[in-house]
Short mmCIF file of C-alpha atoms in Angstrom, two decimals:
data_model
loop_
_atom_site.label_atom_id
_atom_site.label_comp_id
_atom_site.label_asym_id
_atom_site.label_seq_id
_atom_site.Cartn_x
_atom_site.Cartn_y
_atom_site.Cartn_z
CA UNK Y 1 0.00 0.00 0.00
CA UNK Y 2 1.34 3.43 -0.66
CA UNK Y 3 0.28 6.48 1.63
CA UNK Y 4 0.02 9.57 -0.68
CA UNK Y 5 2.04 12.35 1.15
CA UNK Y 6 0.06 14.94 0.13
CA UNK Y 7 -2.90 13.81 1.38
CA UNK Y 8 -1.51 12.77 4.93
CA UNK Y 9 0.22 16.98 4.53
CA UNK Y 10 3.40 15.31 5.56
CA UNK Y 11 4.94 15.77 2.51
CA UNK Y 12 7.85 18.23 4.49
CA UNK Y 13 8.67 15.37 6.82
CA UNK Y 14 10.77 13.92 3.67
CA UNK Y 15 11.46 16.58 1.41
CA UNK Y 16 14.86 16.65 0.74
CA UNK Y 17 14.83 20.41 -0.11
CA UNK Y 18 12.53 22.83 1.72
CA UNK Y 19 9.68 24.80 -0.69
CA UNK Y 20 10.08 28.16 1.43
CA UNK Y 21 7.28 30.85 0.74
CA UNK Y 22 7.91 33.11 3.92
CA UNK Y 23 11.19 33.20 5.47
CA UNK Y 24 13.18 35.63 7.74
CA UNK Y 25 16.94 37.05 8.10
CA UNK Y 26 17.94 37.66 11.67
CA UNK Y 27 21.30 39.74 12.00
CA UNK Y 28 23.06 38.88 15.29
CA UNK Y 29 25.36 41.74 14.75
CA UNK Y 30 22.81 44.26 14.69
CA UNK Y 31 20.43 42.73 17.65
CA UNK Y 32 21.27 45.14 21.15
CA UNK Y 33 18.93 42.03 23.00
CA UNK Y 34 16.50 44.72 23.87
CA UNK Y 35 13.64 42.20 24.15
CA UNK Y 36 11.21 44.98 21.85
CA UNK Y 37 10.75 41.58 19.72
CA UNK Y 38 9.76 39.66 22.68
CA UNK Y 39 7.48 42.48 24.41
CA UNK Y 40 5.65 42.98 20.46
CA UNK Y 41 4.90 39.46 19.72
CA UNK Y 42 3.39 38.97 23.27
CA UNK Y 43 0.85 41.83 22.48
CA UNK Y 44 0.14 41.08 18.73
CA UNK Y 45 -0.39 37.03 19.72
CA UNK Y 46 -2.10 37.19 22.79
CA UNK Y 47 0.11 35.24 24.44
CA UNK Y 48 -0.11 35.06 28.55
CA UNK Y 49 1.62 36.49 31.12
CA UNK Y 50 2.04 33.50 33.31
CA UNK Y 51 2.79 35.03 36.78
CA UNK Y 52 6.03 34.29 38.92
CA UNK Y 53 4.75 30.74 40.34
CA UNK Y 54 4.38 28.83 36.92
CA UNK Y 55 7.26 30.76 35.46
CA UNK Y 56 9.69 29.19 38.31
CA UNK Y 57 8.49 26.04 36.67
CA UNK Y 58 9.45 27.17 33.71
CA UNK Y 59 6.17 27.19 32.38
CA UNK Y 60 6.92 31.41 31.03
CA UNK Y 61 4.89 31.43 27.39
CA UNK Y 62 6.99 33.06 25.34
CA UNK Y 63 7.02 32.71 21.03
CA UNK Y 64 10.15 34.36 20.48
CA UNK Y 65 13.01 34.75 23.24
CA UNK Y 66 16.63 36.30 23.28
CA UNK Y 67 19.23 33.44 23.83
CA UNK Y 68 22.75 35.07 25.34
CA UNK Y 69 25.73 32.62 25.83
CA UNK Y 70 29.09 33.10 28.32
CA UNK Y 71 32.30 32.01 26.48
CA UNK Y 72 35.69 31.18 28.37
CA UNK Y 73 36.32 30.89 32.00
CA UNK Y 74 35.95 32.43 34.97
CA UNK Y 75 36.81 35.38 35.21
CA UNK Y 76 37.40 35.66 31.67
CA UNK Y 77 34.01 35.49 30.44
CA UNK Y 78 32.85 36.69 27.54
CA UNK Y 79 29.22 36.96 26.07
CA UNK Y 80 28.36 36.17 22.82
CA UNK Y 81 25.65 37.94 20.50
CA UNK Y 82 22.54 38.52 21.21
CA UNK Y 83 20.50 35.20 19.48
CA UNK Y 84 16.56 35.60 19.14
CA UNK Y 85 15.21 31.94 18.77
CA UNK Y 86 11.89 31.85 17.51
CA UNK Y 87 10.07 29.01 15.75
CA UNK Y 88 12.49 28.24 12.23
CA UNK Y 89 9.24 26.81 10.34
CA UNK Y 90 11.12 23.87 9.60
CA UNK Y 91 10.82 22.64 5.62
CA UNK Y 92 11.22 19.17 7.83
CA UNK Y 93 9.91 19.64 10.82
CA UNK Y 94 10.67 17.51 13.77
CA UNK Y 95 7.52 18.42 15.42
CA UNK Y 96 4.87 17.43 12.45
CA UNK Y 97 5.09 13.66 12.66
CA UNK Y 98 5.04 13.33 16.25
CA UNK Y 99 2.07 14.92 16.68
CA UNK Y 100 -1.04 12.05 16.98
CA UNK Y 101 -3.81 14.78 16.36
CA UNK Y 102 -2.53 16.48 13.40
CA UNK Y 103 -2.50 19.23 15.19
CA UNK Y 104 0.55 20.35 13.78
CA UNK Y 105 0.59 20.19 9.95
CA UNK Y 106 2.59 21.63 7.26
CA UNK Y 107 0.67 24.54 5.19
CA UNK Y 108 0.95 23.66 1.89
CA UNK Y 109 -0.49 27.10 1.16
CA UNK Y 110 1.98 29.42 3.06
CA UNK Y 111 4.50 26.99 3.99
CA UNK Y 112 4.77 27.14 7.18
CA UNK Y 113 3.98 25.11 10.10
CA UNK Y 114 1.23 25.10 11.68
CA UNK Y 115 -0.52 24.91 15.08
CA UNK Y 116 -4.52 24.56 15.34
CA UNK Y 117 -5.17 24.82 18.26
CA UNK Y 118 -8.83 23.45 17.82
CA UNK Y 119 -7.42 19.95 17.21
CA UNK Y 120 -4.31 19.76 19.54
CA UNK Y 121 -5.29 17.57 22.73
CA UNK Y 122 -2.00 18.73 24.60
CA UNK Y 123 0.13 15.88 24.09
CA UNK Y 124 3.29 18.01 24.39
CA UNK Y 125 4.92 15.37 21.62
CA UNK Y 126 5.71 18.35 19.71
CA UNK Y 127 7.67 20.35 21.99
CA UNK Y 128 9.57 17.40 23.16
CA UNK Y 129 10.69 16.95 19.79
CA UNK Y 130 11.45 20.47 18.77
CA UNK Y 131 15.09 21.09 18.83
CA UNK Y 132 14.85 24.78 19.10
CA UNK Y 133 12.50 24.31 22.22
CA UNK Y 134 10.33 27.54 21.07
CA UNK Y 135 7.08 25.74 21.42
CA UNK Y 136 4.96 26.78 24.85
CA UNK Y 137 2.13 25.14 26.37
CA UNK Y 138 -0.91 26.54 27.91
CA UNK Y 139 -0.70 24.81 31.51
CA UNK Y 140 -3.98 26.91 32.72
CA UNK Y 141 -6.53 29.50 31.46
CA UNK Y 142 -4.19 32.66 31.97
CA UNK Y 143 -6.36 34.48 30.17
CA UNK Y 144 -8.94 34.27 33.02
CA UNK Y 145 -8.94 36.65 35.89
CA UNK Y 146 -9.86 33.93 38.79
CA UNK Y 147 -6.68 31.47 37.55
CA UNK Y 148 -4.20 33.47 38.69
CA UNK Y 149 -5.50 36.99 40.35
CA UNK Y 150 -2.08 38.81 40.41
CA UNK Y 151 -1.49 38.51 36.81
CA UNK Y 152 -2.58 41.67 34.94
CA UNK Y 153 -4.84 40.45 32.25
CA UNK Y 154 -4.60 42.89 29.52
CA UNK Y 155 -8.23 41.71 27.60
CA UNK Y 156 -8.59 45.05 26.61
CA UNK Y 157 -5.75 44.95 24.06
CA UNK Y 158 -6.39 41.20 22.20
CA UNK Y 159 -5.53 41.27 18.91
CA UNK Y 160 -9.08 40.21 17.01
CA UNK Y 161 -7.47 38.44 14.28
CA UNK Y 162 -5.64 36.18 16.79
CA UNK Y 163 -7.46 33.20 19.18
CA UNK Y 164 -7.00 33.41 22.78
CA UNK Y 165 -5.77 29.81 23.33
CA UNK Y 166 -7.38 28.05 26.00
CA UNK Y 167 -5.91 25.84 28.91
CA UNK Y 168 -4.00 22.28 27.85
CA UNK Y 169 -2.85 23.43 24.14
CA UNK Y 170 0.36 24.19 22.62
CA UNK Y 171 1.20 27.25 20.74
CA UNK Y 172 4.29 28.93 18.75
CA UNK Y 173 5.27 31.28 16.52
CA UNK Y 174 3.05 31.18 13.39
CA UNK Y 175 5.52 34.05 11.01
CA UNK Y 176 2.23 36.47 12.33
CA UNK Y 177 -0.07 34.56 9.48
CA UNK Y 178 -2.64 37.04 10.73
CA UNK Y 179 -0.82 39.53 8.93
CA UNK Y 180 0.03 37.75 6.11
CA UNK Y 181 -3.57 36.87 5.41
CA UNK Y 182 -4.52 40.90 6.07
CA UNK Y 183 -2.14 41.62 3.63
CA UNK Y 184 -3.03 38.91 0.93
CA UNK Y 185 -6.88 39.91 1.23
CA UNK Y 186 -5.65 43.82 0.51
CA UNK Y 187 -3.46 43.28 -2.17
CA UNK Y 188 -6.52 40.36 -3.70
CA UNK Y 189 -9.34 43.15 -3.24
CA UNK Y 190 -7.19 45.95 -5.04
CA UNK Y 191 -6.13 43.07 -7.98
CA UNK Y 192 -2.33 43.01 -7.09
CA UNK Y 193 0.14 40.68 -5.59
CA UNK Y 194 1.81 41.45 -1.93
CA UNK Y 195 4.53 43.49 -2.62
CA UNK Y 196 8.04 43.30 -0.74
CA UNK Y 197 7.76 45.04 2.35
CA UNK Y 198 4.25 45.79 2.50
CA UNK Y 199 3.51 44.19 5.45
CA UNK Y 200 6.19 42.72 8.13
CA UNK Y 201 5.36 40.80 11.46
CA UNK Y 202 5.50 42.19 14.81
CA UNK Y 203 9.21 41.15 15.70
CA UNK Y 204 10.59 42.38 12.81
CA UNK Y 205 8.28 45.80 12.86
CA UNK Y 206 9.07 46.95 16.65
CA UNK Y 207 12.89 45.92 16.42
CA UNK Y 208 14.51 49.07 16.60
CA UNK Y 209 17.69 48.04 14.32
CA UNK Y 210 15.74 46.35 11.94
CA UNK Y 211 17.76 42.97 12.66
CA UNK Y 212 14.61 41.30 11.82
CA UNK Y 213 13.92 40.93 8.09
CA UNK Y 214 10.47 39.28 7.27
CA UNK Y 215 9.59 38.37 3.39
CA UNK Y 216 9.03 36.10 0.54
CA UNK Y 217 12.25 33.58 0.32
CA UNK Y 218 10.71 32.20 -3.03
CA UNK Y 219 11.19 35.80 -4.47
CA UNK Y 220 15.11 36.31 -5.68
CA UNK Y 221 14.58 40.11 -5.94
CA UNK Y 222 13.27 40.46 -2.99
CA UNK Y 223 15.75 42.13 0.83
CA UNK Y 224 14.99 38.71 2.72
CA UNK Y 225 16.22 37.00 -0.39
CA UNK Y 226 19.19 38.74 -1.16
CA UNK Y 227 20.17 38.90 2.80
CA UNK Y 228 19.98 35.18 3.01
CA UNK Y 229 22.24 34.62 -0.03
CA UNK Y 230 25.51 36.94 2.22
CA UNK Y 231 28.14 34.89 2.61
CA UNK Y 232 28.28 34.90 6.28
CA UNK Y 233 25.07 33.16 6.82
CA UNK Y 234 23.88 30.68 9.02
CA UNK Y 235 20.94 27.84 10.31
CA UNK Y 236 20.96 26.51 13.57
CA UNK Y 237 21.11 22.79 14.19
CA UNK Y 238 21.47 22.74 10.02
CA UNK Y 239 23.02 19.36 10.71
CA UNK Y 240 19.53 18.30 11.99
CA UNK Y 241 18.23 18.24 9.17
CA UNK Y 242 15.43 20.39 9.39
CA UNK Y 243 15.43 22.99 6.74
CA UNK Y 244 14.94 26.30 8.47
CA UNK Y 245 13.42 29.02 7.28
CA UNK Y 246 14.94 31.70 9.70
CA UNK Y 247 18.93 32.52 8.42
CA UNK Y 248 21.15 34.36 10.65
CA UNK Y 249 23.55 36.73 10.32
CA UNK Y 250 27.08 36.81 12.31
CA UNK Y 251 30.26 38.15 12.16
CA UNK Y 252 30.28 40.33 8.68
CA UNK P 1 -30.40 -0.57 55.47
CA UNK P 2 -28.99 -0.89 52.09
CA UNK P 3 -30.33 -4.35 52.06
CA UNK P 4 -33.89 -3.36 52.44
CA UNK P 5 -33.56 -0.38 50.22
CA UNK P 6 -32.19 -3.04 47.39
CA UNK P 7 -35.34 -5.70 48.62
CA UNK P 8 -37.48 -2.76 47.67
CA UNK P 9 -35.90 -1.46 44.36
CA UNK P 10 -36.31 -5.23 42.79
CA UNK P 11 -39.75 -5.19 44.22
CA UNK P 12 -42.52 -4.50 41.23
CA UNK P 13 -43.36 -1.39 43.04
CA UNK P 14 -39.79 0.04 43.47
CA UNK P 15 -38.98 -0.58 39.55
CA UNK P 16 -41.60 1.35 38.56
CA UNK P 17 -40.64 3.87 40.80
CA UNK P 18 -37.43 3.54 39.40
CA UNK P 19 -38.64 3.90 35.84
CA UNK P 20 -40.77 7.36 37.24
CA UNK P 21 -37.39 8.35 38.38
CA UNK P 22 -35.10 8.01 35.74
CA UNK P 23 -38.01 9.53 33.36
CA UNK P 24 -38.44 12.60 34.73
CA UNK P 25 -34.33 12.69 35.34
CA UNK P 26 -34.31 12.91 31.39
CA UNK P 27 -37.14 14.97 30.77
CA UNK P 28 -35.44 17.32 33.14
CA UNK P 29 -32.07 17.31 31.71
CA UNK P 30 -33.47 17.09 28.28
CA UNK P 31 -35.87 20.63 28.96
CA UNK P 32 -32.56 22.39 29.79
CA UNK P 33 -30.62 21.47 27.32
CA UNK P 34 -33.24 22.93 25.09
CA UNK P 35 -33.65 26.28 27.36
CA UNK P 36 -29.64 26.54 26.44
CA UNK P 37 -29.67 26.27 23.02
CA UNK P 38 -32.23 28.95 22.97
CA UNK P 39 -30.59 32.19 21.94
CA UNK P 40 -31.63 35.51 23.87
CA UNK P 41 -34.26 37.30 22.48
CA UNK P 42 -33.46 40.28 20.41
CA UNK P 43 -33.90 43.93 22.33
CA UNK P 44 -36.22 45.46 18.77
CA UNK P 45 -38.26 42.76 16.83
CA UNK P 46 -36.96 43.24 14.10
CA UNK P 47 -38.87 42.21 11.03
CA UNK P 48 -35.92 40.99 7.81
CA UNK P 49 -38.84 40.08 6.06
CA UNK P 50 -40.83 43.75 5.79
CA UNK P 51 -37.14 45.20 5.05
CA UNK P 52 -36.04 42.94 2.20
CA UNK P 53 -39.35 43.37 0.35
CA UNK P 54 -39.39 47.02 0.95
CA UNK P 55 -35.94 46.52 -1.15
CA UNK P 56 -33.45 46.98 1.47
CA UNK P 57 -30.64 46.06 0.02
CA UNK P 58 -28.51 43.69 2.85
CA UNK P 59 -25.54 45.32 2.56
CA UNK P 60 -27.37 48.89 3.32
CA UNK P 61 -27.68 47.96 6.78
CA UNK P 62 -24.61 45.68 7.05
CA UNK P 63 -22.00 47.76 4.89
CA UNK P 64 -19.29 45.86 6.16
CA UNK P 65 -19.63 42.78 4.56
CA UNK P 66 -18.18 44.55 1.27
CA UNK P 67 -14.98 45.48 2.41
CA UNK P 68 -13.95 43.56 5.12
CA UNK P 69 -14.21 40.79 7.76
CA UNK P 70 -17.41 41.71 10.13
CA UNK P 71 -20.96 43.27 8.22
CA UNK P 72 -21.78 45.24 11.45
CA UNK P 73 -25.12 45.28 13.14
CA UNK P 74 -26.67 48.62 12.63
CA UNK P 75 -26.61 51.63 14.65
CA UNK P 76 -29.95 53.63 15.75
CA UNK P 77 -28.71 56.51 13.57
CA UNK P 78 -29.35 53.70 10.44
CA UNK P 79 -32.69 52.67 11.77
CA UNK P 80 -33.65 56.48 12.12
CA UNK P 81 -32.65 57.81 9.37
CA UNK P 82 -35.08 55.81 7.89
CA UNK P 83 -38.02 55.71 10.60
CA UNK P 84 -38.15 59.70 11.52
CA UNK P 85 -39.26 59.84 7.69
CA UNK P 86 -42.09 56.94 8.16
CA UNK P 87 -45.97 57.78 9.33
CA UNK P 88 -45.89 54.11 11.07
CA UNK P 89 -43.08 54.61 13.33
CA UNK P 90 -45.34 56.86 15.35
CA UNK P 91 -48.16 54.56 15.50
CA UNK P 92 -46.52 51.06 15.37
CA UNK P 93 -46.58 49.26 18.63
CA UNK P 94 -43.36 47.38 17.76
CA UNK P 95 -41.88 50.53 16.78
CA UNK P 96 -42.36 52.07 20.35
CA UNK P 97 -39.63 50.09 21.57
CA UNK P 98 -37.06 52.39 18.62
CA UNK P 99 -38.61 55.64 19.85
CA UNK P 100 -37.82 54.79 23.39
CA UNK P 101 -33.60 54.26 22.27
CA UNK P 102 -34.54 57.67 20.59
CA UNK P 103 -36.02 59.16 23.36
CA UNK P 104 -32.97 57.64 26.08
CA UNK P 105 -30.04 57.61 23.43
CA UNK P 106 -29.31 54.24 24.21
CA UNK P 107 -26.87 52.04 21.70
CA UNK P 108 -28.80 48.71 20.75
CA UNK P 109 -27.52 45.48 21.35
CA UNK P 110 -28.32 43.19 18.95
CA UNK P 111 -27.89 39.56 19.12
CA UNK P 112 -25.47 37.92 16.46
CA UNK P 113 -27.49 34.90 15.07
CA UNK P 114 -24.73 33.75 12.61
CA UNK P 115 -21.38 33.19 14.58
CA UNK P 116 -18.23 31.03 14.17
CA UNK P 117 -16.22 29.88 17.54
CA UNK P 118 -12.90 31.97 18.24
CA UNK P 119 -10.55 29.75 16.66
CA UNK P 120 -12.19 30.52 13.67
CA UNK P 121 -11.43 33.90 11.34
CA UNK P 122 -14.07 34.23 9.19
CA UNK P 123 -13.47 36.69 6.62
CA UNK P 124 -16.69 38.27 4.79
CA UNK P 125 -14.63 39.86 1.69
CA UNK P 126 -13.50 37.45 0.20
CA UNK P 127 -16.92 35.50 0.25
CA UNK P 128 -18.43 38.53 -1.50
CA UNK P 129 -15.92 38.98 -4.28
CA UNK P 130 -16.23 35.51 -5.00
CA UNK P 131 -19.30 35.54 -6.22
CA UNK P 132 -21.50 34.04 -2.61
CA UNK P 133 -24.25 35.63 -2.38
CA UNK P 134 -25.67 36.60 1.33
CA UNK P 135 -28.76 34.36 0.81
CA UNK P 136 -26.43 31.00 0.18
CA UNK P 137 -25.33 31.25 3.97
CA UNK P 138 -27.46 33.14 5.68
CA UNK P 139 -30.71 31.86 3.86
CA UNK P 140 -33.54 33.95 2.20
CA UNK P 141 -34.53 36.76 4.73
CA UNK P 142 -37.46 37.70 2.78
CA UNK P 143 -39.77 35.08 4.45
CA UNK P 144 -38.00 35.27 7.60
CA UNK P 145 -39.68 37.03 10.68
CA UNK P 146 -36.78 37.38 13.28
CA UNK P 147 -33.59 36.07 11.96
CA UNK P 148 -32.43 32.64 12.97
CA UNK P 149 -29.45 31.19 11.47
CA UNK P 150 -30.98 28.35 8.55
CA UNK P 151 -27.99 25.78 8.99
CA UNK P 152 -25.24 24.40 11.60
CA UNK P 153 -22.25 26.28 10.51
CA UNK P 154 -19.51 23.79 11.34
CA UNK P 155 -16.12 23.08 8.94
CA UNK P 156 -18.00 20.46 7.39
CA UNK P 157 -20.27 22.74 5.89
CA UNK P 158 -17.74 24.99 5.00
CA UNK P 159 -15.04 22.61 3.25
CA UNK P 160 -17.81 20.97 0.98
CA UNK P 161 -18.15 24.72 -0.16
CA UNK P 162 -14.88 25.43 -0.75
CA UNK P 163 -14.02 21.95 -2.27
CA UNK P 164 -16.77 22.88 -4.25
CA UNK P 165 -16.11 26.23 -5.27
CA UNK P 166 -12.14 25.34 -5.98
CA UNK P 167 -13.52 22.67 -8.38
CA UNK P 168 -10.18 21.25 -10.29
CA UNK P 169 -7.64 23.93 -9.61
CA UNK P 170 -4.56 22.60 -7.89
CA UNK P 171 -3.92 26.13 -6.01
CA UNK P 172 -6.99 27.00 -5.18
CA UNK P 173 -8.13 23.91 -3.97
CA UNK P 174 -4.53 23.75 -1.59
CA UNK P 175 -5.70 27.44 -0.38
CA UNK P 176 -9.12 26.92 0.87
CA UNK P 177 -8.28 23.61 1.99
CA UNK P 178 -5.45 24.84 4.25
CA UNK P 179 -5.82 24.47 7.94
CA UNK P 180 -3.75 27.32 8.60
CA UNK P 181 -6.71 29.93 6.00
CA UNK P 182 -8.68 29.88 8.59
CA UNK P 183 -7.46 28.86 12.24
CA UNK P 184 -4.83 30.87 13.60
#
């Protein structure tokens, strides 16, 4: 019997080369780790404040994050750049076949990965498997006020476009597809195609060095494109296998 | 205790009283589940069927649907605009109730019949300039009294649509079959 691929939208879970649509450049030389990135995409997702007690368990819901690293010994130390790790929307994702809901599928539209949240039954396979650990789970309803009564529930400034996730799923970075579908129905109803720049995501738009470069990978002409062809590029855990579609930038 | 309660339950008399029990148990729990799948009663009677053969066009009233993702529920200042022109509003009884919002300057609030859970971005626009008419979902408002919505509107229903509508195109059929067009 053969399984058509397609069908099963696991098709990225053997692709030898990744189809990018969306992809981003990250430049470690300009990032200052000012966290603006981090602070954005928690008010354009929704995502929950989580309060001191669940974040000591390390439960802290966060869909981007600024990595910092200590080289040498003590007391020579020495800190490397600034590294925001957000979800790479893997061309092979490690977190797709895991998943026993199909919760998390590839898009064969935007090609991306993707989280609905309707159909995930908080397994936590995915973030297991995820090498870049960016996936966070919903461990309670943060988003109501009698859960946790410290927390400062901000319901007044929810992004619309976005679902408020409810206790026991998992959630990531989704490249803001809110924004890309905005943009896609404006450029449809006017009878044009998204141009480059047009629309960015909410990392890339509050980062106040423009490190963060958000665009169409599959276009050649386009400033994600040409940054990702520099020569001092690079993908983390490339060995892996998984085909990211985030490139950094380091040491020019 | 329990032994004499069980002598009595297998007795002819205590299975019937049983069977009286469990009944009205069910008739109970049945009677409010319907109670909660009643929606609330709208604050104006509102009559789609009057308006739509008075030619009202739909999208007069919900302009929204045109150009982006929500219609909109009118505001008085549309109802009035029309009604401080009309003999009847002074002498209709079910009109009393829009001179009072006049009168107090109160906003309406007017139940949505036709919703979609959260995790669901519905998207009006793009309906529209395909070609759906307002009647294929929402069904024909010119015999309805109150609105009520004519169909379940689960994925189901919407995915035999859009399979539909895509028809044989490849790209199409990948974009409006993609889990990711309209969770998020």
């Amino acid at each position: 019997m053969t399984v058509d691929l397609n069908k099963l939208h696991a098709v990225g879970a053997i692709a030898e080369e990744a189809e990018g649509k969306w992809g981003m450049v990250i430049d470690q030389d300009l990032c200052t780790g000012c966290q603006a990135c981090v602070a954005a995409c928690a008010m354009e997702n929704n995502i929950a404040f989580v309060g001191e007690e669940d974040a000591g368990y390390g439960r802290s819901m966060h869909w981007i994050r600024t990595e910092r690293f200590w080289e040498g010994e003590y007391p020579e130390v020495r800190m490397t750049d600034y590294q925001p790790m957000l979800c790479q929307q893997c061309g092979k994702a490690p977190c797709e076949p895991v998943c026993p809901a199909f919760a998390t599928v590839h898009s064969q539209a935007e090609k991306i990965n993707l989280q609905v949240y309707n159909r995930c039954v908080g397994t936590r396979y995915c973030a297991n498997n995820c090498p870049y650990q960016v996936r966070s789970f919903n461990w309670r309803d943060y988003q109501d006020s009698r859960i946790r009564p410290e927390i400062t529930i901000l319901a007044n400034q929810f992004n619309p476009d976005v679902t408020v996730r409810r206790r026991g799923v998992m959630e990531k970075c989704t490249f803001c597809i809110q924004r890309i579908h905005k943009a896609q129905d404006k450029a449809k109803s006017e009878g044009r195609e998204v141009e480059d720049g047009e629309f960015t995501t909410a990392c890339a738009q509050a980062c106040p060095a423009s490190a963060i470069t958000f665009g169409r990978i599959d276009h050649p002409e386009s400033l994600v494109s040409q940054l990702a062809r520099m020569p001092h590029t690079q993908h983390h855990l490339e060995e892996l296998g998984t085909l990211p579609s985030v490139t950094y930038l380091k040491g020019a | 205790m329990v032994r004499k309660f069980f002598e009595w339950i297998i007795s002819p008399m205590g299975r019937i009283a049983a069977l009286i029990a469990g009944l009205s148990l069910f008739t109970l729990a049945a009677y409010g589940v319907f109670t909660l799948q009643q929606s609330p009663e709208q604050p104006i009677q509102f009559r789609h069927d009057i308006h739509v053969n008075l030619q009202v066009q739909c999208l007069y009233c919900h302009p929204g649907a045109l150009r982006g993702a929500s219609p909109g529920l009118p505001t008085l200042t549309k109802c009035w605009g029309c009604h401080q022109q009309i003999a009847k509003t002074d002498t209709s009884p079910r009109l009393a109730v829009l001179k009072d919002y006049i009168a107090n300057g109160k906003d309406i609030a007017w139940v949505p019949v036709a919703q979609v859970p959260d995790f669901v971005h519905f998207n009006h626009r793009p309906h529209i300039a395909a070609g759906v008419n307002c009647e294929d979902c929402h069904g024909d408002m010119s015999v309805q009294e109150i609105a009520v919505n004519p169909q379940v509107m689960n994925m189901g229903w919407c995915l035999n649509c859009h399979k539909e509508k895509a028809g044989d195109d490849e790209v199409k059929l990948t974009k409006l079959t993609d889990c990711g067009t309209c969770h998020y």
